[in-house]
Structures are given as structure tokens and as C-alpha cells.
Coordinates of C-alpha atoms in Angstrom, one line a residue:
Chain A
X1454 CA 158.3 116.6 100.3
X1455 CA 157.9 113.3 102.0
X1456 CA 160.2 110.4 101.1
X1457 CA 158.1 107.3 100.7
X1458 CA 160.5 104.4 101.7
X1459 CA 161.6 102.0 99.1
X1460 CA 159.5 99.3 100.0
X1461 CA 156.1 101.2 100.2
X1462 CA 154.7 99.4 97.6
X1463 CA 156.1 96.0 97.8
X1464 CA 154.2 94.3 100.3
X1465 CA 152.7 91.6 98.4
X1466 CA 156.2 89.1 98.6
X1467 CA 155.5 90.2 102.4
X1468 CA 152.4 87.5 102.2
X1469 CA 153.2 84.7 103.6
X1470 CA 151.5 81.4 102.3
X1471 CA 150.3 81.2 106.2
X1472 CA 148.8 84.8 106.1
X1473 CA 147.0 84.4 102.2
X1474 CA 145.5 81.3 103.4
X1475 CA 144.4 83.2 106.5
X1476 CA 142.7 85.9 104.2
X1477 CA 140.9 83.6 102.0
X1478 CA 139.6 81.3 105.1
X1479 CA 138.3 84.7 106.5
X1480 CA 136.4 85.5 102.8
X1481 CA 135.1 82.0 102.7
X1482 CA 133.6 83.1 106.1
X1483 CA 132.0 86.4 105.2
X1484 CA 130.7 84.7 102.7
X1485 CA 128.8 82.2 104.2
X1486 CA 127.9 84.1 106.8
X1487 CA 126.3 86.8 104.1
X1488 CA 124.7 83.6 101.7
X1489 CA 123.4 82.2 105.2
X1490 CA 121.8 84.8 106.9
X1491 CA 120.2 86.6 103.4
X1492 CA 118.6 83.3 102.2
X1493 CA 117.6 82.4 105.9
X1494 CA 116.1 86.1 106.0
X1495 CA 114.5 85.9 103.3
X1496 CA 112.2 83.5 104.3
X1497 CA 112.0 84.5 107.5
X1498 CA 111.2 88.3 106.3
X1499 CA 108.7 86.9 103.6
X1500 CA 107.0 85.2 105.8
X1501 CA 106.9 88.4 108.1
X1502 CA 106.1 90.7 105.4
X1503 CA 103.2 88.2 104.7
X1504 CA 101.9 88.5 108.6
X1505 CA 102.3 92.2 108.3
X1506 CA 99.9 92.7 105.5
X1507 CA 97.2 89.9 106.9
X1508 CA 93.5 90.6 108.6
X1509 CA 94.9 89.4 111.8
X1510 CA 95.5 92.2 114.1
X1511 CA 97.6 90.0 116.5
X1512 CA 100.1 88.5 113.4
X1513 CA 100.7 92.7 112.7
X1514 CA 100.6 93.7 116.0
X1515 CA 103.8 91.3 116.4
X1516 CA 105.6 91.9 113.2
X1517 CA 105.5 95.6 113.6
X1518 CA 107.2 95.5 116.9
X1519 CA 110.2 92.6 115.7
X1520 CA 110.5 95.7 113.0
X1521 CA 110.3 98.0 114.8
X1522 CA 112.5 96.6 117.9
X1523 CA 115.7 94.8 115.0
X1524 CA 115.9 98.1 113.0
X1525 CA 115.9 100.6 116.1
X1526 CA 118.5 98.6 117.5
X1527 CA 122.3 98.4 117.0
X1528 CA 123.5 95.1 114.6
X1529 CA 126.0 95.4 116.8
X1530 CA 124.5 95.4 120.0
X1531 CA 121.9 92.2 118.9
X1532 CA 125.2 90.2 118.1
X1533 CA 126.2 91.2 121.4
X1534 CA 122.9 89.7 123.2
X1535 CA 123.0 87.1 121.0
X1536 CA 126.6 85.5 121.6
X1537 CA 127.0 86.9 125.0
X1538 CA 123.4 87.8 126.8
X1539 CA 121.1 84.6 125.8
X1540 CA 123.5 81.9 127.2
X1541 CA 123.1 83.8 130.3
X1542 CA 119.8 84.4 130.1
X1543 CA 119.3 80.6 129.0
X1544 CA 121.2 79.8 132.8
X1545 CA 119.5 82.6 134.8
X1546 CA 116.2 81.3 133.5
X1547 CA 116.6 77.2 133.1
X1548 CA 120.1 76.8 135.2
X1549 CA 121.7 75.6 132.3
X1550 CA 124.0 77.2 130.1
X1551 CA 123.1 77.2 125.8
X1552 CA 125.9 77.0 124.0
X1553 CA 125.9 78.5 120.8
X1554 CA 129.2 78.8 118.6
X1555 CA 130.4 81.8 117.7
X1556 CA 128.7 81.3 113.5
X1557 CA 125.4 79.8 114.8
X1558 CA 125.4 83.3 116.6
X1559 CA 126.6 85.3 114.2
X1560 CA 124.2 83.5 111.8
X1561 CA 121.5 84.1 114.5
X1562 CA 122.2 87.6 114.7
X1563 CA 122.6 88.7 111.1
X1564 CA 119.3 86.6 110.0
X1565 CA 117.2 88.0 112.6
X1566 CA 118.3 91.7 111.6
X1567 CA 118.0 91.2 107.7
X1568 CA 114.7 90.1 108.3
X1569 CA 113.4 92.7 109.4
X1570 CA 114.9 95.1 106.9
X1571 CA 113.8 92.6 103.7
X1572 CA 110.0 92.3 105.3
X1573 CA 109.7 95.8 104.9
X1574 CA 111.4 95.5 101.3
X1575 CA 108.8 92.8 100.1
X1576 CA 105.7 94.5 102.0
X1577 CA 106.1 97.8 100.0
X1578 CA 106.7 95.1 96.8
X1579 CA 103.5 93.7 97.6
X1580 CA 101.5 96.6 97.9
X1581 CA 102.8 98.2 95.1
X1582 CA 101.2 95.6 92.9
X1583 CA 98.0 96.9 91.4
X1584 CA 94.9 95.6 93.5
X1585 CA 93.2 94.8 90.0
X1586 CA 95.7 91.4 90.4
X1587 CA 94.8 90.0 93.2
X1588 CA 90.6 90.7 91.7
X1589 CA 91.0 88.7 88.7
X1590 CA 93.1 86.1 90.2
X1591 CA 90.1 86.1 92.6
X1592 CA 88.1 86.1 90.0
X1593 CA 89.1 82.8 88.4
X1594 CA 88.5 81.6 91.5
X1595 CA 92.2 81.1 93.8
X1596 CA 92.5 81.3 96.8
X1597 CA 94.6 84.3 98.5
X1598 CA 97.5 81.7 99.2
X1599 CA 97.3 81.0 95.0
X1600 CA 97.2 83.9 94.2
X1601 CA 99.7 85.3 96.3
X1602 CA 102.4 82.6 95.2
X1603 CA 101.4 82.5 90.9
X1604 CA 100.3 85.7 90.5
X1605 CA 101.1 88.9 93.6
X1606 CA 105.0 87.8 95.0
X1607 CA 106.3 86.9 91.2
X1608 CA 105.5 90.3 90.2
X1609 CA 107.5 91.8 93.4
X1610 CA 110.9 90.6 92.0
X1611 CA 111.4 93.4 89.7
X1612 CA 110.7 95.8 92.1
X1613 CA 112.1 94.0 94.9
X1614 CA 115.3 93.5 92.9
X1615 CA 117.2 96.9 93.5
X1616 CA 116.2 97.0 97.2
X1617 CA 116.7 93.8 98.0
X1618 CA 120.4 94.1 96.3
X1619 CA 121.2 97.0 98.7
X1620 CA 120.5 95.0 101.7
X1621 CA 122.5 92.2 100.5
X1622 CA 125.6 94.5 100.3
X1623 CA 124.9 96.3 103.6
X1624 CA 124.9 93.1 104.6
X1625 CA 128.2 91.8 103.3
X1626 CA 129.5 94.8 104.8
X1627 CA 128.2 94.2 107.9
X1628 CA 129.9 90.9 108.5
X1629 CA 132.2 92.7 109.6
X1630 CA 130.5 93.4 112.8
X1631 CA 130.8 89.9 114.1
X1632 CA 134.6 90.6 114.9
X1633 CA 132.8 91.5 118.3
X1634 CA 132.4 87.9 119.2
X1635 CA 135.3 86.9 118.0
X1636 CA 134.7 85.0 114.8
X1637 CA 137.5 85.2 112.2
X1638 CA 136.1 86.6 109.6
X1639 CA 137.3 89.1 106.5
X1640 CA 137.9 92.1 109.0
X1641 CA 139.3 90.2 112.0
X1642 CA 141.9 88.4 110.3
X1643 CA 143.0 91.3 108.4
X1644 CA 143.1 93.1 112.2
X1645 CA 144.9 89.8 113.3
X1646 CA 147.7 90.2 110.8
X1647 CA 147.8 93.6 111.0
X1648 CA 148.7 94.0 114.8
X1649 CA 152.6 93.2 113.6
X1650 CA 152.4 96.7 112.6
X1651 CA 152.0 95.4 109.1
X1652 CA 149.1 98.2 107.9
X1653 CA 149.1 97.2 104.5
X1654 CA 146.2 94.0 105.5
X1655 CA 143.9 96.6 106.0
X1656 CA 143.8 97.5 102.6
X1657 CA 144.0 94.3 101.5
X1658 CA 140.4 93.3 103.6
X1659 CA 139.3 96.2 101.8
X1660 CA 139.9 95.4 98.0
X1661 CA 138.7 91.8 98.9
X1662 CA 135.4 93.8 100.5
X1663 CA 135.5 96.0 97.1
X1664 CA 135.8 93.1 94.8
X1665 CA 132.9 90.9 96.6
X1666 CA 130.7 94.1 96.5
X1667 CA 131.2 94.8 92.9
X1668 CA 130.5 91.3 91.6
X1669 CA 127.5 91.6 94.0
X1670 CA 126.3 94.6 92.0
X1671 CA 126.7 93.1 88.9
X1672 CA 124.7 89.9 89.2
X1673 CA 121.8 91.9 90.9
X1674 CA 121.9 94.0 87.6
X1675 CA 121.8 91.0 85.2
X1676 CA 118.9 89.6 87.6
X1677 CA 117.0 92.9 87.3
X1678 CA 117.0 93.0 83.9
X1679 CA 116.0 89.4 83.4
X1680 CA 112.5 90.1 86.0
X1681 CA 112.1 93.1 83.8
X1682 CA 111.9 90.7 80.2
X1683 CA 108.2 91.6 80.1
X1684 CA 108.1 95.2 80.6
Chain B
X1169 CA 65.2 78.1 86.8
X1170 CA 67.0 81.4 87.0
X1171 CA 71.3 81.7 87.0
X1172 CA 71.7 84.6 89.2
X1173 CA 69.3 85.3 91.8
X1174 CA 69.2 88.6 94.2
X1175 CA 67.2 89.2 97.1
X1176 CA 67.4 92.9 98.7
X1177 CA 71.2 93.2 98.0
X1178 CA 72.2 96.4 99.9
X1179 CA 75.6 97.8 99.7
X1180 CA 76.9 100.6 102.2
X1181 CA 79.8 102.1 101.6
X1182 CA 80.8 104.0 105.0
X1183 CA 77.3 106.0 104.8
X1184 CA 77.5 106.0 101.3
X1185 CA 74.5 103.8 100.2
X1186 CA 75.6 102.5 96.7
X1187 CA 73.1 99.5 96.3
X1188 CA 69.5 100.1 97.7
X1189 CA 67.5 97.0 97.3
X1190 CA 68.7 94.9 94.3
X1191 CA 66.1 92.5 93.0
X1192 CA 67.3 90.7 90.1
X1193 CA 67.0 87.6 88.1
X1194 CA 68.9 86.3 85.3
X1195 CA 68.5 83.6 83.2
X1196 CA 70.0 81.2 81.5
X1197 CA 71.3 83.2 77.6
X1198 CA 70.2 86.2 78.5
X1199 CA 72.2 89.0 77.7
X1200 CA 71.7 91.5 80.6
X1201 CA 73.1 95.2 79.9
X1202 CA 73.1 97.0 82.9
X1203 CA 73.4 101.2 82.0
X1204 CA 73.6 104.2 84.2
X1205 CA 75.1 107.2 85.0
X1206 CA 78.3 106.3 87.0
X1207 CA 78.2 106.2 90.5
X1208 CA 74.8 104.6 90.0
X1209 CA 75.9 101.5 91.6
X1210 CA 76.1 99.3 88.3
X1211 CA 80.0 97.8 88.6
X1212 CA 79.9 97.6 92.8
X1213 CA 76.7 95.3 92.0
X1214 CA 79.0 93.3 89.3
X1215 CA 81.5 93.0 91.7
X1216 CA 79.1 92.0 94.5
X1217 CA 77.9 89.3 92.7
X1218 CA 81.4 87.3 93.0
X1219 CA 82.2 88.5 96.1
X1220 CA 85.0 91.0 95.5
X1221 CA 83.0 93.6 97.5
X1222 CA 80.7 92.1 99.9
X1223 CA 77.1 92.9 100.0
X1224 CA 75.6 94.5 103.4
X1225 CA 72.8 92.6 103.5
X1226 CA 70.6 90.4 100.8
X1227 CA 70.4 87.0 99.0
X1228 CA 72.6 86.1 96.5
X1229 CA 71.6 82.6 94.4
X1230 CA 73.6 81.1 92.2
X1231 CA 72.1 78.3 89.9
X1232 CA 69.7 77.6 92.6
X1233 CA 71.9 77.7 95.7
X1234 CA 72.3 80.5 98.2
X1235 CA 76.1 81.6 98.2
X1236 CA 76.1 84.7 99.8
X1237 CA 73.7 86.0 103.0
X1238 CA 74.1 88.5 105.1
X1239 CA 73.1 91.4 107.5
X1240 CA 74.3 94.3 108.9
X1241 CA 77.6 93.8 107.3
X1242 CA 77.5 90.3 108.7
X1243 CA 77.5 86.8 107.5
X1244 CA 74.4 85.4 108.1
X1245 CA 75.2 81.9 105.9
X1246 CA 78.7 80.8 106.7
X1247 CA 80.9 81.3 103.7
X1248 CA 84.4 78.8 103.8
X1249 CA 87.0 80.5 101.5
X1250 CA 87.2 77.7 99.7
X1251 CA 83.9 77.6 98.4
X1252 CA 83.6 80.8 98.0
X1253 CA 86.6 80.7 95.8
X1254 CA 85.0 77.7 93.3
X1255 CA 81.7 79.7 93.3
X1256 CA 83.7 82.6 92.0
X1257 CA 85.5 80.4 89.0
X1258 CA 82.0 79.5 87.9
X1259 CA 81.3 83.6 87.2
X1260 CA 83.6 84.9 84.6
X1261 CA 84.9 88.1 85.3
X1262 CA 86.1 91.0 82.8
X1263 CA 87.6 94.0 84.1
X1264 CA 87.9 97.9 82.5
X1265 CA 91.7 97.5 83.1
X1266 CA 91.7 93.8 81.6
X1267 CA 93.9 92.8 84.7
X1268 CA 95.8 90.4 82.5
X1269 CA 98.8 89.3 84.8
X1270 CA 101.9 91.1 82.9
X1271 CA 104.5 88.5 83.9
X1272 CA 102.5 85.7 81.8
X1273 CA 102.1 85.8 78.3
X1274 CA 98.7 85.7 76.8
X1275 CA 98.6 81.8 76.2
X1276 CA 100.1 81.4 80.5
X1277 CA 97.1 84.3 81.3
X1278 CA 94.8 81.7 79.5
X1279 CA 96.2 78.6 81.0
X1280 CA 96.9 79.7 84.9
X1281 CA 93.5 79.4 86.1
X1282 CA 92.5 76.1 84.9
X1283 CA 96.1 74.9 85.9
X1284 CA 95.8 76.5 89.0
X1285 CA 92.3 75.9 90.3
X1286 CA 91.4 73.1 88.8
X1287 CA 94.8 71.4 88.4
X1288 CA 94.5 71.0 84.8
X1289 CA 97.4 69.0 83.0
X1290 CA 99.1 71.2 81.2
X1291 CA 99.2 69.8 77.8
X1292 CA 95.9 69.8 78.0
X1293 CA 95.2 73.4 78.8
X1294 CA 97.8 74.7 76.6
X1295 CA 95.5 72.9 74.2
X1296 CA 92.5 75.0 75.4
X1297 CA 94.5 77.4 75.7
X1298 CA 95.0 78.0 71.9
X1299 CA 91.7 77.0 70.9
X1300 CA 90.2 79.9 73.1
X1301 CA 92.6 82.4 71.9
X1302 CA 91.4 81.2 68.4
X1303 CA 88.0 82.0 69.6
X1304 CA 89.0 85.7 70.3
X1305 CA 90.9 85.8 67.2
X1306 CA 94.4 86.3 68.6
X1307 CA 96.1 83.3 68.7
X1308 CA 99.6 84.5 66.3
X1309 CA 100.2 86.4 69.8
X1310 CA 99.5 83.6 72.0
X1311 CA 103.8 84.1 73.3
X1312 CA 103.9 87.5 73.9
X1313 CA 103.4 89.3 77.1
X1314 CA 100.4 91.6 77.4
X1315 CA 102.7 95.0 77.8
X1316 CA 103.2 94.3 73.7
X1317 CA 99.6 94.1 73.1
X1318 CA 97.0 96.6 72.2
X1319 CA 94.0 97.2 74.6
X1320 CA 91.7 95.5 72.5
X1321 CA 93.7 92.8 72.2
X1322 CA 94.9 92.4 76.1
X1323 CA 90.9 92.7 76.7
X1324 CA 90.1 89.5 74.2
X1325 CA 93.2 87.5 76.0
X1326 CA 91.2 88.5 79.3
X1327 CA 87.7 87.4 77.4
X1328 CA 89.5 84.2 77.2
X1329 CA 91.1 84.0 79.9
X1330 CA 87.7 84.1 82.0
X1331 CA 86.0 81.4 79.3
X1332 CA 88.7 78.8 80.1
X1333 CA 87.2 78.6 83.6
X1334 CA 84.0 77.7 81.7
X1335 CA 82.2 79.5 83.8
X1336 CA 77.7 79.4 83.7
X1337 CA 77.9 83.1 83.5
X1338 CA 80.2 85.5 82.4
X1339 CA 80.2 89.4 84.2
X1340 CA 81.7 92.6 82.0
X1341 CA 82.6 95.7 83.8
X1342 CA 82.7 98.5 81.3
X1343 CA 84.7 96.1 78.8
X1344 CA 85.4 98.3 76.4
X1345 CA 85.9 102.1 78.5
X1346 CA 89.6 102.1 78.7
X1347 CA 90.2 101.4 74.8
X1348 CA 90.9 103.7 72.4
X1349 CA 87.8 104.1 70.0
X1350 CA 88.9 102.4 67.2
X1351 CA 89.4 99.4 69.5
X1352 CA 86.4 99.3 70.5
X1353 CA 85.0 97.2 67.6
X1354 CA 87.1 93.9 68.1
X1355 CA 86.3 93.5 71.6
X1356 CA 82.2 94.0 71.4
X1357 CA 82.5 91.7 67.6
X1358 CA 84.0 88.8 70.5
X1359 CA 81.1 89.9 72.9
X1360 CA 78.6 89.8 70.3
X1361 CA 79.9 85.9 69.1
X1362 CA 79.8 84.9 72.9
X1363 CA 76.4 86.2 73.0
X1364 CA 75.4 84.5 69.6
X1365 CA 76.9 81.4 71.4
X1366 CA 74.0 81.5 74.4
X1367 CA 76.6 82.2 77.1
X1368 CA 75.0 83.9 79.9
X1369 CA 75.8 87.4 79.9
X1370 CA 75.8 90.7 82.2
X1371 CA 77.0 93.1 81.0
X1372 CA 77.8 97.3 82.5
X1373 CA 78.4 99.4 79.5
X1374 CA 77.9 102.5 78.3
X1375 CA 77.7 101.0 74.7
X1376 CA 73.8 101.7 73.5
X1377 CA 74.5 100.1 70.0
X1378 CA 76.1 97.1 71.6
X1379 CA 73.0 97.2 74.4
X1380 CA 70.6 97.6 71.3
X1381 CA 71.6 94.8 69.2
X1382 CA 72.7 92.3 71.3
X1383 CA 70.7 92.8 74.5
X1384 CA 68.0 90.3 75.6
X1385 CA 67.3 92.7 78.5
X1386 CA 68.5 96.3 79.3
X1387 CA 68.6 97.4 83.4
X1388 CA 68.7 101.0 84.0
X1389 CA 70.3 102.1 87.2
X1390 CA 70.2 105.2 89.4
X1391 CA 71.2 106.2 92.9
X1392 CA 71.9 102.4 93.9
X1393 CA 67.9 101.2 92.6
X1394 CA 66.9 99.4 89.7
X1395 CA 64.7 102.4 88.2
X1396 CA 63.5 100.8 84.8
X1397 CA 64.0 97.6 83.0
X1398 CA 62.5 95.4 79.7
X1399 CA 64.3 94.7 76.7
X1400 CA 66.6 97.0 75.2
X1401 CA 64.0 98.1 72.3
X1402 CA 61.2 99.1 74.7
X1403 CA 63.5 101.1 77.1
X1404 CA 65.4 102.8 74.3
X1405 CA 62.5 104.4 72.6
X1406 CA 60.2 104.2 75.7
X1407 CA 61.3 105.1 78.7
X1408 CA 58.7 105.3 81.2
X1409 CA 61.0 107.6 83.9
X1410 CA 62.0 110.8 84.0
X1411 CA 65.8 110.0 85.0
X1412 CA 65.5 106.9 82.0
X1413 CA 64.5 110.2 79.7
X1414 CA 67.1 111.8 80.9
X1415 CA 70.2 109.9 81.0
X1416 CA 69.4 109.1 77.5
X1417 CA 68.8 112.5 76.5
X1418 CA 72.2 113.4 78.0
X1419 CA 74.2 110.6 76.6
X1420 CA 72.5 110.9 73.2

């Protein structure tokens, strides 16, 4: 039988004001850094999705290899070359250093990867919209960018919804990965407080993680229901 | 001076020849049934006329002016999208599948396209709004989306829908093949009143009665040519063709 010592569950008077203000800092991070990058990729992967689906063989030629290159990649890795390759790059090429700080590259890194996984989310949503649409919005004479924005894209969100939600929380989740350039996030600081030998801040980062995803969930639910009013 | 004019229209699809040297004229309040077997080309040459296929080659006037010219697959008169897109508001379209946008309701499927295209206050085509789905008969339904409403009624909101564009002309495709029989009725009573109202009509059906009564002019269509035409009455009980006499005799 093991003997769990006395204090195994009373860890919470262990929190020091220094250390809880040190956990919510690094949740106020990973959550900006999730908001920022999903509403930046999401116009960034719109517009992709929109290049992908056009006449112009060029536009897809170039938006099927920024796919095909940010999802057969490492996040990872692209946070690496982000924060750590470009400035080099930037002097081996120009002579001068770029200095980017260590959100503007994690910003950087996140957006450009969600991007790619949300065009691919809103170019199946807009082909799965019955080509009958886009005729009689034709038909009462708009043009493809009308009809597009009124009529095709508003009838995505349902369907968008649920995928859409998914990549949000992988991406939550994957904020996490910035602790390779340093930034003091949800997971670092929980790692920071943690190297005292004090294992219990893992868990902590966790239910914070846990909490963050659930409410996540929740609101996507309420919003699919909403797009789904005229079903 | 003729509404819809087509020279030579041709229409391949891969080798598929589905229009094969369309001459037609239309004029203003005639009622223009097209009937054929299907695949006899009759919707693609609807669909041609407002350019959501584009012809091979031919002439297509509209009101007097050339719209559409081409050859070999090729534009032969330069068409700017924007044009192309007013020309197509001026041709009411109504589909088999009605097409009625499901996130509007019926009155916002009846407002969107003057709002839209001709950035119409609002007020003011709500107002037209109502008074066209009073025309159709289904204005106690003006709030609800078209997944709570019958066929027959989604395909009098799309009726109306098309009129608030006021377009010159207004094109059917098989209006009334996707509703249930009984459903039939209310939609072809609307067409009739349209009709009865000198709107320009063309109409593909497979509705003889409708054709019959209401028909200025009946086209019959085989293999991608226009094999017989005169009005509905001489047609009906005297086809000169053998594939007229036939089709009849196989539908009837």
C-alpha cells in the first residue's frame, strides 16, 4: 500500500500571491495569442480559401502549395524559423538584423499555420453549398463578389461552425508550443514554477487548459445552433 | 421589335452537341412554351439565354442589343462582368429547385436583389416586397424561412423574387417538376395571372394544359433543333413531324 504524505493534497495555500499572478499573466497570454492568431487567420484563410477556388490558375497554384507547405510542416518547427531563422535570414540577405519580439512571432507563426488549416475548412464550406445558389443569385443579376458575401459565405457558417470550433481548440492547445521561443505563456510559467520541484503547477496549467477548452466548446455549441435557426 | 433574339446559338457540351442552331424570336407578351423530351436541349437554351452556360457560338439580342457573341467557345463581343450581370437582372429566372436562399426568409428572398443590385432603400423594398408576395398570394408567410414552406409555396416566393427585379422578360425552367401534384395548381394559377398581365414569358414545361391554355406560342424541341413551332392549338392537334407525333403520343 503506498502512504500518500499528509500534505498531498494541500497545495493550494502553497500558491503564493507571486506564483497565482504568474498563472493568470500566462492565461491572459494564451489567450491572446489564441483570439489573435484565429481572427487574423481567419481572414487570412478566407481570403486563401477564396484564391483557391478562383479561375486563376496562378492564385491556386500558390495557395495549394502555402497549404500544402504550413500543414506538412511542424507548428513547431515554423515558430522556430519564425523567431529564430527570419532575423537571420533578414541579415544574411539585407545586412541588417529584423527584430521581432517574441508575440509578434508567435502571433506570426500561429496565424500563418491556422490559415492554412481554416482555408481548407471554409473551401469545403463553400463548395458544399448547392451550385443552384450562386445561379439565382446570378440570376438577379450580382456579381460573384455579391453573391459570394449575401448569399454563398453566410450559408458556410453552419457548416463551418463545428470545424472551425475544432481548430480553434487545437489551437488553444497549441499555444503551448511557443514555450520554444521563450514567451511566458500558460505552459511555460507552469514549467517555470514547477522547476522547485513543485509538480503540482503542472496540473494546475492543465485544469486552466481544461477550463478554457470547455467554455470554448460551449459557446461554439450555442453559435451552431443559432446559424442553424432556419433549418 | 422582338425581346429576345437568337442567331445560330450552338451549345457543345465536351462532344455532346446539346443546341444545334437556335433561331428564335420572342416578343414582347408572348407566352413562349418550350416542350421536349429531356435532354432535347430546352433548359441549357434557358440557361444560355442569361448566361449561366455560355453559348458556343451564335447571337444573342436582348431588346435590340447584342449581349452575347461568340465562336468556337470564344468571345467574339467583349462581355464586362458587370454588364453582363445588369443584362442578367433584366431576365427573370425561375428554377426547378426554386433556389430560394434558405438563410433569408421569404420577404429578405424578395428584397435582396433589388437591395443588392440596385441598392434599393430598404423601406422601400420591403414595401415591394409585400406587395409582390401579395401578388403570389403568400404574404401571411412573408417571415418565415423557406425550409417551413411547401414547394409550391417556396416556388411563388421565387416567382416573386425574380419580378422584384422587374425584369422585360421572365424565363421558367420546369417550374412546376419538383412539386408534388397537388401543388402544382397554385404555382401555374400565378403563372397564368403573370401571363394575363402581358409579362413576357418563356416557358420549359412539360405541362400541355398549362401550354394549351395560356400559350401564345408552343416550340417543340428535339436533339438540340427547333423541330416544329406555331401556336399551341395548331401543334397540339396538328403536328406536322413524326418526332412532334410522337412525343405527344408518348406523353399522352
Amino acid at each position: 500500500m503506498i502512504k500518500l504524505p499528509a500534505d498531498f493534497f494541500k497545495w493550494g495555500e502553497k500558491m503564493t500571491a507571486m506564483q497565482a499572478k504568474g498563472f493568470l499573466d500566462g492565461t491572459i497570454v494564451t489567450i491572446e495569442l489564441t483570439l489573435i492568431s484565429i481572427a487574423l487567420g481567419l481572414i487570412f484563410g478566407m481570403l486563401l480559401a477564396l484564391a483557391r477556388i478562383s479561375k486563376s490558375k496562378v492564385l491556386r497554384g500558390i495557395t495549394w502549395t502555402y497549404v500544402w507547405v504550413f500543414r506538412g510542416t511542424p507548428l513547431m518547427l515554423q515558430l522556430i524559423i519564425v523567431y529564430f531563422a527570419v532575423p537571420l535570414m533578414a541579415n544574411a540577405i539585407t545586412g541588417n538584423y529584423l527584430n521581432v519580439s517574441m508575440f509578434g512571432a508567435a502571433v506570426i507563426g500561429l496565424t500563418l499555420n491556422t490559415a492554412a488549416y481554416l482555408a481548407e475548412i471554409f473551401r469545403a464550406g463553400i463548395l458544399s453549398i448547392d451550385k443552384g445558389q450562386m445561379e439565382a443569385a446570378k440570376a438577379l443579376g450580382m456579381t460573384y463578389r455579391q453573391a459570394m458575401l449575401k448569399i454563398i459565405i453566410p450559408q458556410t457558417y453552419r457548416r463551418v461552425i463545428p470545424p472551425f470550433a475544432n481548430e480553434f481548440i487545437m489551437i488553444l492547445k497549441d499555444t503551448s508550443l511557443v514555450i520554444v521561443i521563450g514567451l511566458a505563456e500558460l505552459t511555460r510559467v507552469s514549467k517555470q514554477f514547477a522547476a522547485s520541484g513543485e509538480w503540482k503547477f503542472y496540473f494546475v496549467a492543465g485544469a486552466i487548459y481544461l477550463f478554457l477548452t470547455t467554455i470554448s466548446t460551449f459557446i461554439f455549441d450555442k453559435m451552431e445552433k443559432h446559424a442553424a435557426r432556419y433549418e | 421589335m422582338s425581346m429576345i433574339k437568337t442567331e445560330n446559338i450552338h451549345k457543345y457540351f465536351g462532344k455532346n452537341h446539346v443546341l444545334n442552331g437556335i433561331d428564335l424570336e420572342i416578343f414582347p407578351s408572348e407566352v413562349m412554351c418550350v416542350v421536349g423530351p429531356s435532354g432535347s436541349g430546352k433548359s441549357t437554351l434557358l440557361r444560355c439565354l442569361n448566361h449561366l452556360e455560355r453559348i458556343s457560338s451564335g447571337k444573342i439580342y436582348i431588346d435590340g442589343v447584342l449581349v452575347d457573341h461568340r465562336e468556337n467557345d470564344k468571345d467574339v463581343l467583349k462581355t464586362d462582368p458587370k454588364k453582363v450581370a445588369q443584362m442578367c437582372a433584366e431576365l427573370g429566372m425561375v428554377f426547378q429547385r426554386f433556389n430560394l436562399f434558405p438563410h433569408k426568409t421569404a420577404l429578405e428572398n424578395v428584397m435582396i436583389g433589388p437591395v443588392t443590385v440596385k441598392k434599393a432603400p430598404k423601406a422601400k423594398a420591403e414595401e415591394k416586397a409585400r406587395a409582390l408576395l401579395e401578388k403570389v398570394g403568400i404574404v401571411e408567410k412573408a417571415d418565415e424561412y423557406p425550409s417551413r414552406l411547401s414547394g409550391g409555396q417556396q416556388q411563388r416566393v421565387a416567382i416573386a423574387r425574380a419580378l422584384a427585379m422587374e425584369p422585360k422578360i421572365m424565363l421558367f425552367d420546369e417550374p412546376t417538376s419538383a412539386l408534388d401534384p397537388e401543388l402544382v395548381g397554385e404555382v401555374l394559377e400565378v403563372m397564368k395571372q403573370l401571363a394575363h398581365g402581358g409579362m413576357t414569358m418563356m416557358v420549359v414545361t412539360h405541362e400541355m394544359g398549362f401550354a394549351r391554355e395560356v400559350g401564345t406560342r408552343l416550340i417543340f424541341m428535339d436533339e438540340g433543333k427547333i423541330v416544329e413551332q406555331g401556336t399551341p392549338r395548331e401543334v397540339f392537334e396538328n403536328p406536322q413531324q413524326e418526332r412532334t407525333k410522337d412525343f405527344f403520343r408518348s406523353i399522352l
